[in-house]
mmCIF file of C-alpha atoms in Angstrom:
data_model
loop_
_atom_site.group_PDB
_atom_site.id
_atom_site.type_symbol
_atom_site.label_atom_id
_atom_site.label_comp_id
_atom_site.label_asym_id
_atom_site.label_seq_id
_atom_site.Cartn_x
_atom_site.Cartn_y
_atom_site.Cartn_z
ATOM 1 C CA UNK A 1 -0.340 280.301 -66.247
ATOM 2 C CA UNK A 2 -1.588 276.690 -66.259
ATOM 3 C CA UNK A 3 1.057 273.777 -66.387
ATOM 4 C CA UNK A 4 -0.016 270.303 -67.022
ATOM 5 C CA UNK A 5 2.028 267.182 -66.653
ATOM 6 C CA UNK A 6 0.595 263.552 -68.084
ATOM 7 C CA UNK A 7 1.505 260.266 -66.420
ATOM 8 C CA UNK A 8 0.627 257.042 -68.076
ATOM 9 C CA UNK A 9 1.197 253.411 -67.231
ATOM 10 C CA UNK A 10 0.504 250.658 -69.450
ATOM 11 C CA UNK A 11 -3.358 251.928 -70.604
ATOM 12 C CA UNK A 12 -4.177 254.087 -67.743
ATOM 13 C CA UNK A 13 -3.597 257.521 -67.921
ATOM 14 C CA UNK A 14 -3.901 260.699 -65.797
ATOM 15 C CA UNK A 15 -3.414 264.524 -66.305
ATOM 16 C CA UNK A 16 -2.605 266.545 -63.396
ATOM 17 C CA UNK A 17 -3.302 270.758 -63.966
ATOM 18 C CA UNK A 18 -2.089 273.389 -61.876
ATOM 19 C CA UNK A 19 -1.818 277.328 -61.570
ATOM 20 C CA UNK A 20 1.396 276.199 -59.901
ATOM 21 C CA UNK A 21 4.636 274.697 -61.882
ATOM 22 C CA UNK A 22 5.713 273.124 -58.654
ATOM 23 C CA UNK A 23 2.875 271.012 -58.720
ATOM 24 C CA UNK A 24 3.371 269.508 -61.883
ATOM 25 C CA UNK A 25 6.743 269.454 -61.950
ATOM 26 C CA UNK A 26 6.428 267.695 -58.318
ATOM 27 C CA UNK A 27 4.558 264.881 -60.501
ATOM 28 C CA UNK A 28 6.883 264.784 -63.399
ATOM 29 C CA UNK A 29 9.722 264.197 -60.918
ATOM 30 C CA UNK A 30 7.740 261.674 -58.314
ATOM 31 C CA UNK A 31 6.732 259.311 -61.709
ATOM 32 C CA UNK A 32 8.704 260.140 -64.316
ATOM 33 C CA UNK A 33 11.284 257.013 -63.551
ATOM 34 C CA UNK A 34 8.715 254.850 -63.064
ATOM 35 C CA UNK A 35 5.752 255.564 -64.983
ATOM 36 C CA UNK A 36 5.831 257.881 -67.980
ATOM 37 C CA UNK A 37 4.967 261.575 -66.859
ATOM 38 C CA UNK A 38 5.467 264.156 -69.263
ATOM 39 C CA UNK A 39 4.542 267.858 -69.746
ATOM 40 C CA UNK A 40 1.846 268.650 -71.893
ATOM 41 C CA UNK A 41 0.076 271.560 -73.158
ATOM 42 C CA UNK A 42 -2.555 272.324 -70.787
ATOM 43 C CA UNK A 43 -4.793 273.836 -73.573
ATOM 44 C CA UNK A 44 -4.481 270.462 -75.363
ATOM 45 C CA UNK A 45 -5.523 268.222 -72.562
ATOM 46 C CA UNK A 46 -8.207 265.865 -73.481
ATOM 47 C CA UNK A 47 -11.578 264.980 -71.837
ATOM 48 C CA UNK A 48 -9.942 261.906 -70.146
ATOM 49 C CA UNK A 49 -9.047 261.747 -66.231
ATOM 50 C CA UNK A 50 -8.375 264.727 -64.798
ATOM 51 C CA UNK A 51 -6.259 266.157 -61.368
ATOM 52 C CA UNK A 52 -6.424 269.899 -60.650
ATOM 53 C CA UNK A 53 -4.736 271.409 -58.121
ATOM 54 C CA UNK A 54 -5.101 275.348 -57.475
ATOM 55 C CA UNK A 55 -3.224 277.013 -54.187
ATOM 56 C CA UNK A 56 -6.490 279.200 -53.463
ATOM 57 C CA UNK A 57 -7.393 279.098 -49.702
ATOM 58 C CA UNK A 58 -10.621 280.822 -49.906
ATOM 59 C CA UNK A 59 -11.772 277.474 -52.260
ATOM 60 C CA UNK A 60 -10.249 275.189 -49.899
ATOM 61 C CA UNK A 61 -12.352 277.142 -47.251
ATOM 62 C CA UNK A 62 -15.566 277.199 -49.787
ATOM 63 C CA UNK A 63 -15.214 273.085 -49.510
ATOM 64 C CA UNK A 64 -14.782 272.661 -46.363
ATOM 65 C CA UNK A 65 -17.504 274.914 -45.203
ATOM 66 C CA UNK A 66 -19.765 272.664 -47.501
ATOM 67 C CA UNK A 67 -18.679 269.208 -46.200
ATOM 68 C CA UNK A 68 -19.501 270.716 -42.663
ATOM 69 C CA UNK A 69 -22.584 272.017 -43.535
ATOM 70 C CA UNK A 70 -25.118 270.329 -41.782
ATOM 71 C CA UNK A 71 -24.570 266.886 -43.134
ATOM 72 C CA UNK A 72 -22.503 264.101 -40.822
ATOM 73 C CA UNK A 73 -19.601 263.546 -42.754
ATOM 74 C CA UNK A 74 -17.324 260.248 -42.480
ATOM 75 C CA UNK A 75 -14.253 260.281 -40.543
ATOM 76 C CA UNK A 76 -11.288 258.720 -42.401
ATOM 77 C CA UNK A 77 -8.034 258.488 -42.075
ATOM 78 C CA UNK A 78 -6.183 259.331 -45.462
ATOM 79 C CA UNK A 79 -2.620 259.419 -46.419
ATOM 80 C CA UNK A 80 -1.738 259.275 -42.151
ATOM 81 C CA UNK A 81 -4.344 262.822 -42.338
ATOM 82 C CA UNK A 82 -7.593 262.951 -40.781
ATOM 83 C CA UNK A 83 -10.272 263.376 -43.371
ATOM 84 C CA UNK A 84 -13.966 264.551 -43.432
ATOM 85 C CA UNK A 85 -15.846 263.494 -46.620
ATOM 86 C CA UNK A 86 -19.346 263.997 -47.284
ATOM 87 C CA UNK A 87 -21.988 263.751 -50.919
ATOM 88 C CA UNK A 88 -22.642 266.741 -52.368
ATOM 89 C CA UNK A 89 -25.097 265.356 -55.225
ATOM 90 C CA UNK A 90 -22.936 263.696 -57.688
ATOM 91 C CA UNK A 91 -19.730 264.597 -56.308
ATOM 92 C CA UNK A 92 -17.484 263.443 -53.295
ATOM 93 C CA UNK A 93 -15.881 266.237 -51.641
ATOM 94 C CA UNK A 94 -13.834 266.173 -48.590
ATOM 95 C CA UNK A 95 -11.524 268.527 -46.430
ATOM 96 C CA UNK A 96 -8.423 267.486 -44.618
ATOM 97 C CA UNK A 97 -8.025 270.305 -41.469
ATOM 98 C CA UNK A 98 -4.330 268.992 -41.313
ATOM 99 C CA UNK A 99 -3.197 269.379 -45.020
ATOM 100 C CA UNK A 100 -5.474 272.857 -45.518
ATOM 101 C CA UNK A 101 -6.522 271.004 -48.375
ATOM 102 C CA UNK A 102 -9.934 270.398 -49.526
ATOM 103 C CA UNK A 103 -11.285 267.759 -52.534
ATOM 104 C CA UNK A 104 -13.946 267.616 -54.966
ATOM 105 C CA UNK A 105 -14.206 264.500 -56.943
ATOM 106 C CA UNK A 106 -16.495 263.533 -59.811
ATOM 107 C CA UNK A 107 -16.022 259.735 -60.253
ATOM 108 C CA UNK A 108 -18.327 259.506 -63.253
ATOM 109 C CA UNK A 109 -15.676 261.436 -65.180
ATOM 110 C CA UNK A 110 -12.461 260.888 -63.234
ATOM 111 C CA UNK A 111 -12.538 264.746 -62.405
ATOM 112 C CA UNK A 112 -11.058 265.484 -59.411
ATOM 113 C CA UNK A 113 -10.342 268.802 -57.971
ATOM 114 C CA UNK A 114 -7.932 269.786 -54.827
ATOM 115 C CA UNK A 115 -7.679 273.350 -53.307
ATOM 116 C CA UNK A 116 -4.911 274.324 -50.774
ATOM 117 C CA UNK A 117 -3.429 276.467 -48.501
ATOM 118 C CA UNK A 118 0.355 275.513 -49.268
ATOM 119 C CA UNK A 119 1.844 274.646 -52.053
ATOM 120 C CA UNK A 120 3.754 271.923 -51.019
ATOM 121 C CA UNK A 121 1.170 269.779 -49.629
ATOM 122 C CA UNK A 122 -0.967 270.596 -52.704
ATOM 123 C CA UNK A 123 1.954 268.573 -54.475
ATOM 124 C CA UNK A 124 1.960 266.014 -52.381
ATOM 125 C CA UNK A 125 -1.917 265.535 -52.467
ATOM 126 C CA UNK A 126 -2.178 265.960 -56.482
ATOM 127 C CA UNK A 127 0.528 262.748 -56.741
ATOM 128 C CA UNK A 128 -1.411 260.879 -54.593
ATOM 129 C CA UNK A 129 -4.900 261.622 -56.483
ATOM 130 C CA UNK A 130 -3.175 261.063 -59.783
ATOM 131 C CA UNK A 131 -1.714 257.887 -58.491
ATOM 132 C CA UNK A 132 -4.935 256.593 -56.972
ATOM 133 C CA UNK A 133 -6.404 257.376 -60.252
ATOM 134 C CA UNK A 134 -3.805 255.187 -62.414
ATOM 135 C CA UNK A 135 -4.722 252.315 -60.132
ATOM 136 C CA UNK A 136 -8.317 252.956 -59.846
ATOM 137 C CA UNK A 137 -8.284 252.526 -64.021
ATOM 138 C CA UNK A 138 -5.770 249.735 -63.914
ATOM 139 C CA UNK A 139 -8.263 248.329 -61.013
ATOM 140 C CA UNK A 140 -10.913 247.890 -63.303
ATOM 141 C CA UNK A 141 -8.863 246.623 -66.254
ATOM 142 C CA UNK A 142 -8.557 243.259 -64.203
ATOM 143 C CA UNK A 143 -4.902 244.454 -62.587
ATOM 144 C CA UNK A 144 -4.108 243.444 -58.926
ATOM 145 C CA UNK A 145 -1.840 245.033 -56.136
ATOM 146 C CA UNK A 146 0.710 242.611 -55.130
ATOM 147 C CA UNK A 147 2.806 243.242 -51.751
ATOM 148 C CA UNK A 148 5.920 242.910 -53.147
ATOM 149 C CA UNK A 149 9.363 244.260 -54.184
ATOM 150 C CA UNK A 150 10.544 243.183 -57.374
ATOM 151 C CA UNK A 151 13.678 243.252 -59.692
ATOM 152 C CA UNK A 152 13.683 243.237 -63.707
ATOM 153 C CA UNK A 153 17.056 241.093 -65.506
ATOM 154 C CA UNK A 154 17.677 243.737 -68.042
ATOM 155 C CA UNK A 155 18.229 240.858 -71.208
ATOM 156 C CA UNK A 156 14.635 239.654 -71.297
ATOM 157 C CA UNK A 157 12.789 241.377 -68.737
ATOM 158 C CA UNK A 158 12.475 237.721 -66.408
ATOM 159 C CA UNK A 159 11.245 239.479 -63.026
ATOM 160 C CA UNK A 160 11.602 238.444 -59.446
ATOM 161 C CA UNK A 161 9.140 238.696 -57.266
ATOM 162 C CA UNK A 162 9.947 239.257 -53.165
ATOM 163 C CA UNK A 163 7.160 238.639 -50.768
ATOM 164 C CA UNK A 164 6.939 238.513 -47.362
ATOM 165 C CA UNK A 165 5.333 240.247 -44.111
ATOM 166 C CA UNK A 166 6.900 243.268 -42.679
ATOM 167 C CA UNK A 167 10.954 243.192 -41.868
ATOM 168 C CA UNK A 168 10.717 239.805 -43.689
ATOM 169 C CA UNK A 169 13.931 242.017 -46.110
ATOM 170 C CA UNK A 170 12.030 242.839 -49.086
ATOM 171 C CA UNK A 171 13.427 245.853 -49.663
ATOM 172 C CA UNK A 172 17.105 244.455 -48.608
ATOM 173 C CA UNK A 173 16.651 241.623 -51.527
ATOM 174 C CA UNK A 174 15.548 243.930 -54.372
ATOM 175 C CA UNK A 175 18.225 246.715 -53.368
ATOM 176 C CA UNK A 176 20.838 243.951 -53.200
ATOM 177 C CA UNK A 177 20.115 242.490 -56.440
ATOM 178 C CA UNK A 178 19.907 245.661 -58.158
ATOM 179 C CA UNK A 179 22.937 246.693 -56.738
ATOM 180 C CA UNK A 180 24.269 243.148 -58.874
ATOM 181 C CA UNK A 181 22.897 243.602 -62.369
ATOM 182 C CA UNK A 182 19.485 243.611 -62.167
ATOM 183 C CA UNK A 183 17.262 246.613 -62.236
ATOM 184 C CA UNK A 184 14.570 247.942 -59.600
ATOM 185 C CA UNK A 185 11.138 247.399 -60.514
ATOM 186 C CA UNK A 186 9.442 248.638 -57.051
ATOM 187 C CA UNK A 187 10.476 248.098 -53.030
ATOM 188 C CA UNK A 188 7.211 247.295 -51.264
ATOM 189 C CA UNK A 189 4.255 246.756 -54.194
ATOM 190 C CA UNK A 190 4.065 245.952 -57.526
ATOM 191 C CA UNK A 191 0.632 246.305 -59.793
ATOM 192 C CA UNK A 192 0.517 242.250 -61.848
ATOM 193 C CA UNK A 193 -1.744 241.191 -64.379
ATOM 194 C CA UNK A 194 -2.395 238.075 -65.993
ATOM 195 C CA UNK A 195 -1.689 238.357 -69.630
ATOM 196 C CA UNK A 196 -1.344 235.618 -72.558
ATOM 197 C CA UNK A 197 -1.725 231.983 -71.435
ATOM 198 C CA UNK A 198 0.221 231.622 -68.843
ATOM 199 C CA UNK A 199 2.301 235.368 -68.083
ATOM 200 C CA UNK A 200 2.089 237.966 -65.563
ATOM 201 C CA UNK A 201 2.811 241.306 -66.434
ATOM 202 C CA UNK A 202 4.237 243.720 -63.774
ATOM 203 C CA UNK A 203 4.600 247.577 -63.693
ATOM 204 C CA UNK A 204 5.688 249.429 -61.014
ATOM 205 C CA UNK A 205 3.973 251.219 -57.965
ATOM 206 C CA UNK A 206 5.731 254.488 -57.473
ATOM 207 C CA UNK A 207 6.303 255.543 -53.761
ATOM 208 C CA UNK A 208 9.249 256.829 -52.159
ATOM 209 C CA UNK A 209 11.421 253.659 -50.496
ATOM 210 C CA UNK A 210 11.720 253.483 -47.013
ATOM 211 C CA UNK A 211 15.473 252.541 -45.999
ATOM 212 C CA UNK A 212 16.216 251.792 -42.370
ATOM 213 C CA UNK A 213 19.829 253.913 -41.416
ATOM 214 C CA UNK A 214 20.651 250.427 -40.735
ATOM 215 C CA UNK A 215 20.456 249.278 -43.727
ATOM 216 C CA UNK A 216 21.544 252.340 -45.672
ATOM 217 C CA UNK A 217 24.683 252.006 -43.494
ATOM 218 C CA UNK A 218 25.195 248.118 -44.279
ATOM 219 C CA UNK A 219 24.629 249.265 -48.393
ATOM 220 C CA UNK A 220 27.331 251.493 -47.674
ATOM 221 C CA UNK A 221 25.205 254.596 -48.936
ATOM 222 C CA UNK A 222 25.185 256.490 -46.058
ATOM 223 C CA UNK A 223 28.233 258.263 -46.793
ATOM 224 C CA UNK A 224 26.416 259.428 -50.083
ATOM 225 C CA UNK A 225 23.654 260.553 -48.767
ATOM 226 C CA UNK A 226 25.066 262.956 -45.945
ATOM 227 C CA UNK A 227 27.468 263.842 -48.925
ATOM 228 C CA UNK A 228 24.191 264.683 -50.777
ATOM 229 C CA UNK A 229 22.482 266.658 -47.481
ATOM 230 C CA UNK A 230 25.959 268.581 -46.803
ATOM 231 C CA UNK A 231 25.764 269.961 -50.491
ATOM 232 C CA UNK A 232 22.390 271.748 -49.787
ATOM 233 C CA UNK A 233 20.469 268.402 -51.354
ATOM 234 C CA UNK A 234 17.253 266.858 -49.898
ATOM 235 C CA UNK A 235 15.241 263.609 -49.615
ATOM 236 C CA UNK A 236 11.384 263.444 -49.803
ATOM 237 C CA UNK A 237 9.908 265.696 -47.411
ATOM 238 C CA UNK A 238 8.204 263.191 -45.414
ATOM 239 C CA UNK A 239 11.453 261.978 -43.895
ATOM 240 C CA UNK A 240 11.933 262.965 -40.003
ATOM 241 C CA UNK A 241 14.361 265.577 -39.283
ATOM 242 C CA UNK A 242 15.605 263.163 -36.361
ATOM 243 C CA UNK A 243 16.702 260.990 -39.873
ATOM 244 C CA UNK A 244 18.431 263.782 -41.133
ATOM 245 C CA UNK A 245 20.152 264.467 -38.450
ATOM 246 C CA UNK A 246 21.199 261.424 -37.631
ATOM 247 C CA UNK A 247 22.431 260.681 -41.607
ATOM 248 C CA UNK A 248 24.787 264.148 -41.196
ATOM 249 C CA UNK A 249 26.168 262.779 -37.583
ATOM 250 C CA UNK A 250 27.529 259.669 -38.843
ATOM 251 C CA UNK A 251 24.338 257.794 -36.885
ATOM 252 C CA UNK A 252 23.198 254.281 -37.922
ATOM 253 C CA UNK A 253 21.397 253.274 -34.878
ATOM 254 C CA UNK A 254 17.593 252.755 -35.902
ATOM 255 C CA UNK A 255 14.782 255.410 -34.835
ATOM 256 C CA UNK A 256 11.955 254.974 -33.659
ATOM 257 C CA UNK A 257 8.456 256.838 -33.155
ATOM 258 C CA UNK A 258 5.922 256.600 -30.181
ATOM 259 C CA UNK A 259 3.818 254.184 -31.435
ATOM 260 C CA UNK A 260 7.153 251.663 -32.077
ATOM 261 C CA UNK A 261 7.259 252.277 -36.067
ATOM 262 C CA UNK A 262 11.132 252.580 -37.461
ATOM 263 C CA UNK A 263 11.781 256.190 -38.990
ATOM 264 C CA UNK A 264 13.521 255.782 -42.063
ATOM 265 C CA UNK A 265 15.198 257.586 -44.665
ATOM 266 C CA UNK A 266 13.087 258.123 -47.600
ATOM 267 C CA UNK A 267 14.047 258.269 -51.196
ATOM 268 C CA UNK A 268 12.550 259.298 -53.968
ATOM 269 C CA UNK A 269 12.774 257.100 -57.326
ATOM 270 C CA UNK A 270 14.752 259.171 -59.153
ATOM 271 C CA UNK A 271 17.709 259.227 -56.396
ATOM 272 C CA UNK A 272 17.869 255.400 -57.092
ATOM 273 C CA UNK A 273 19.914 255.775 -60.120
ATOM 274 C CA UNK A 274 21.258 259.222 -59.549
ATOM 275 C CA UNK A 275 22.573 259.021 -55.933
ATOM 276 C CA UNK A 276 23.111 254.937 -55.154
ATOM 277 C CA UNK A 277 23.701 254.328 -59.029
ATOM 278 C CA UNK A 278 20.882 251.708 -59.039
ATOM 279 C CA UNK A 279 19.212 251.117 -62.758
ATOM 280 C CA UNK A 280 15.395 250.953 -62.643
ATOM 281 C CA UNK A 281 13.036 249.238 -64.436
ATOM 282 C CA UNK A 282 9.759 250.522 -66.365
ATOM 283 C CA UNK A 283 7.735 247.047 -66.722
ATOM 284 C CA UNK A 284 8.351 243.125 -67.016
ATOM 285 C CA UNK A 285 7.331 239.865 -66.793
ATOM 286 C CA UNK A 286 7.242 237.510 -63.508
ATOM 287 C CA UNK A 287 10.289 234.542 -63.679
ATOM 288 C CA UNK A 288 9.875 233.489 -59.886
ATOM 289 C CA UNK A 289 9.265 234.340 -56.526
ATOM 290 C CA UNK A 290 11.548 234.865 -53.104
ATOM 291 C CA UNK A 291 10.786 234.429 -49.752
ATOM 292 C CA UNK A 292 13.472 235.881 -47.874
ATOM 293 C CA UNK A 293 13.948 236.297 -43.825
ATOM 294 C CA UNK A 294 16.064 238.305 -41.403
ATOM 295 C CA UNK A 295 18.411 236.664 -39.045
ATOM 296 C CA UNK A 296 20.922 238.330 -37.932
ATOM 297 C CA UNK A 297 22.732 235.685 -35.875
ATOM 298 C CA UNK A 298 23.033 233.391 -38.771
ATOM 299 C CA UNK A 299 24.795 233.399 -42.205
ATOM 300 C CA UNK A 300 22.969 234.027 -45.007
ATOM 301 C CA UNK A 301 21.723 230.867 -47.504
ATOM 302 C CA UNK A 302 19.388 229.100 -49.212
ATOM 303 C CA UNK A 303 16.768 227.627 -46.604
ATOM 304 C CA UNK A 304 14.474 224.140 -47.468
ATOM 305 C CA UNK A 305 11.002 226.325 -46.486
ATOM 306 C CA UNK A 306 7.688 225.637 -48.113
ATOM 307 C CA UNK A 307 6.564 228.919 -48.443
ATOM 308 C CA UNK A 308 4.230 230.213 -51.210
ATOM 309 C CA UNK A 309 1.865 233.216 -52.207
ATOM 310 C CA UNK A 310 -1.025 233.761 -49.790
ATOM 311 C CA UNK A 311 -3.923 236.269 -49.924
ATOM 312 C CA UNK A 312 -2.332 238.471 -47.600
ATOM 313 C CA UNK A 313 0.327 238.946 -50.037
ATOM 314 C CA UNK A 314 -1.972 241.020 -52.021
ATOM 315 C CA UNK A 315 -3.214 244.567 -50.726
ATOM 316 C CA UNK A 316 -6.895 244.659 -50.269
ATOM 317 C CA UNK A 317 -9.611 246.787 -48.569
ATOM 318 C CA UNK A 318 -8.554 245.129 -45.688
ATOM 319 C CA UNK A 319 -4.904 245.451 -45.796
ATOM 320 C CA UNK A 320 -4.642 248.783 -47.507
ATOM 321 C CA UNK A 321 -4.587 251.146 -44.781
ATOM 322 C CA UNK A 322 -3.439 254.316 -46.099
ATOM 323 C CA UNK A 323 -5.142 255.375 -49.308
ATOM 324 C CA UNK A 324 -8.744 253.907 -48.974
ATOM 325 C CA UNK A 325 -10.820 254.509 -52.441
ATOM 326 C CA UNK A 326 -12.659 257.335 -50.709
ATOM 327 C CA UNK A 327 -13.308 259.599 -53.692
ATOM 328 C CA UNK A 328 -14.416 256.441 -55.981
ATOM 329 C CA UNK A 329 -11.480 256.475 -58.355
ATOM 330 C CA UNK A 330 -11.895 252.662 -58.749
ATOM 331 C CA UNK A 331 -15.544 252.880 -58.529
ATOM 332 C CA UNK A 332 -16.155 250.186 -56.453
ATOM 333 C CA UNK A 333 -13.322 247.449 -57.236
ATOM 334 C CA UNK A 334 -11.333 246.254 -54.244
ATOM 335 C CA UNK A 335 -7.985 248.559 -53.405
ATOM 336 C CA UNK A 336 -6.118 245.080 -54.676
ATOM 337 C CA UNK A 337 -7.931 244.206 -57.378
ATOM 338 C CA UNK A 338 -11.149 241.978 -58.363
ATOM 339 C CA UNK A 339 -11.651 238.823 -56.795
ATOM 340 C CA UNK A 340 -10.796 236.720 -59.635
ATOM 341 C CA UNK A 341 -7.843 238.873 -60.534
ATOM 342 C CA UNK A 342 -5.796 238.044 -58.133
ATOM 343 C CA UNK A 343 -6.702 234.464 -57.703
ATOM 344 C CA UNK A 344 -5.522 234.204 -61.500
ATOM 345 C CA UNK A 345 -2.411 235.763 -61.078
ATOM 346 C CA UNK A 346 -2.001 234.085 -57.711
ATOM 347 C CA UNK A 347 -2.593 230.635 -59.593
ATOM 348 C CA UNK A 348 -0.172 231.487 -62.308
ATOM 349 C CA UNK A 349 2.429 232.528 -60.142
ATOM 350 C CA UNK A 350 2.552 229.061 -58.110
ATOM 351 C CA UNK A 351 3.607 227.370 -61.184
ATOM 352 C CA UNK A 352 6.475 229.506 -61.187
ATOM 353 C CA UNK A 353 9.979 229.015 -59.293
ATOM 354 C CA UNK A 354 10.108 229.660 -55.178
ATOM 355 C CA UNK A 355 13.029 230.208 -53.421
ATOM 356 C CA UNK A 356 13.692 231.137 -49.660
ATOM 357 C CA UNK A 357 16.793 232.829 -48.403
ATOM 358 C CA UNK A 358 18.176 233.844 -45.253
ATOM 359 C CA UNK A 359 19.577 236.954 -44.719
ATOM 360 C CA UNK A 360 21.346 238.969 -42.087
ATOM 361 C CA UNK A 361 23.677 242.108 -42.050
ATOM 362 C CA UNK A 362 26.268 240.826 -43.910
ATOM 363 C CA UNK A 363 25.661 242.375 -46.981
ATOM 364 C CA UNK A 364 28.232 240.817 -49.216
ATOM 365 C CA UNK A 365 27.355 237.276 -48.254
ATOM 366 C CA UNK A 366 23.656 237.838 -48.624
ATOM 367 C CA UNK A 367 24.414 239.490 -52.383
ATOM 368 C CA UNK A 368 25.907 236.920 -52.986
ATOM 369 C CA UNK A 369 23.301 233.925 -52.244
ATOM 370 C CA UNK A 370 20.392 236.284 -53.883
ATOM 371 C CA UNK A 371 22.920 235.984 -56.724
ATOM 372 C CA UNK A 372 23.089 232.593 -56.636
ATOM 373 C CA UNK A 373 19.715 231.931 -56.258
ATOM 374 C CA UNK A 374 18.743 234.596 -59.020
ATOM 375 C CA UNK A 375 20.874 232.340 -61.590
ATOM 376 C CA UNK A 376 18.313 229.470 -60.603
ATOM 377 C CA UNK A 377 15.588 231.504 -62.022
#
């Protein structure tokens, strides 16, 4: 029995096929806040961009025995997996040892085939390829890939933009304003496009958000979510049992991996508004950027900093480090966007309101200068 689920955002649009439900329900679930993903009739689907995923290890074996067969395939690193791709005539195919997963893609047609050992990775791996396939379509409809959270005012869709480098609080603005009347758009990237004279139109990016148990614990949410684990529930399955652990032993002291990286808790969309009772957002229309910082041995406020958009704050080849356009989904256009893209957005956004804040781990006094500064806007 083949399921099929169909995820669209604003005119892109991607089918994902499976001989497995979980897979497609995996994708209804992972975008279905965000973007709209639906189930279909897989005997209906048309001849548009295409993601099948079928648990078959002998085909996942069939792949990878071609990729290795004696041509030198190119070493990437995909999705935090080492991954072999190679030509094999029109087609990109590629095997990830890791995963047990192996890919055939047809860029010409937006085909793009997985194979798998286990069924949960196969989920995980079919989001991603649909995903990558909404942006590589939205790529080359002159959309850009901004690195930022945002937040949508639910009376006339005004949206604030948060940018900043990494720990600058992006996600701590956007959860804290949401948690005050506005609604989440996205916590780390946004896709913007310039439309009309002077607008920028922004949809959504969906990825699990990465909360710090330091921050979860300053929210006050960390009571719900070891509430959630005792009751048999889970977050995404990328989250470190160390996180779990600590969440069910009353732990807020941060984590941290070998190479220095944070370990966070890691929630998927839908437990937004279901667990934390944060509203989200399905589109809008940028009303002004912030450029917040963490301090924690000051009190939070409005700060007299000339700060405004910069290149970096867009993902590019160069920045985007964790789903290069290896199977040619965007076929050829930047991982951010073209060129002139995102100097047109970046151009229209400068004419639009800035405002710095700084922040620190008092939560009420921050919500309430983002508050104060969102009323600005």
């Amino acid at each position: 029995m083949i399921s099929a689920a169909r995820v669209e955002a604003a005119a892109a649009v991607v089918t994902v096929l499976s001989d497995r439900p979980e897979v497609t329900n995996w994708a209804l679930r992972y975008f279905g806040p965000w973007w709209n993903a639906t189930s279909v009739d897989a005997s209906g689907v048309p001849e548009d961009a295409v993601v099948t995923a079928r648990l078959d290890r002998a085909g996942y074996e069939a792949i990878t025995r071609i990729v290795r067969d004696g041509r030198p395939p190119e070493a990437v690193e995909y999705a935090k997996f080492p991954l072999l791709v190679a030509r094999d005539g029109e087609d990109i195919i590629a095997t990830s040892p890791d995963e047990a997963i192996a890919y055939r893609s047809t860029p010409t047609t937006g085909h793009v085939v997985l194979v798998g050992a286990e069924v949960q990775s196969l989920a995980l791996a079919a989001a991603r390829l649909a995903r990558e396939t909404i942006r590589g379509q939205l790529l080359r409809d002159g959309w850009a890939v901004l690195h930022s959270s945002a937040v949508v005012r639910p009376d006339d869709g005004a949206t604030l933009l948060t940018c900043g480098g990494k720990g600058a609080g992006k996600t701590t603005t956007a959860l804290l304003l949401a948690s005050h009347g506005w609604r989440l758009l996205a916590n780390d990237r946004v896709l913007v496009r310039p439309t009309g004279e002077r607008d920028v139109e922004v949809v959504p990016w969906p990825s699990a958000a990465a909360l710090g148990l330091g921050l979860l614990h300053s929210l006050g949410w960390d009571a719900v979510a070891r509430e959630h684990l005792r009751a048999g529930g889970t977050f995404h399955p990328t989250q470190h049992p160390a996180v779990t652990e600590a969440l069910l032993t009353r732990e807020h002291t941060p984590l941290w991996d070998s190479r220095g990286k944070e370990r966070k808790v890691q929630v998927f969309p839908d437990q937004f508004p279901d667990l934390f009772d944060v509203p989200l957002a399905t589109s809008g229309r940028a009303a002004g950027l912030l450029f917040p910082q963490i301090d924690v041995g000051s009190a939070p406020d409005i700060v007299d900093v000339a700060r405004t958009l910069e290149e970096a704050d867009f993902m590019s080849g160069a920045t985007e480090d964790r789903y290069p356009d290896v199977f040619g989904l965007a076929q050829g256009v930047d991982g951010g966007g073209h060129v002139s893209a995102r100097a047109e957005v970046a151009s229209r956004l400068a004419a639009l309101p800035h405002r710095a804040v700084r922040l620190s781990h008092d939560v009420p006094a921050g919500a309430a200068v983002l508050c104060k500064v969102a009323e600005t806007v």
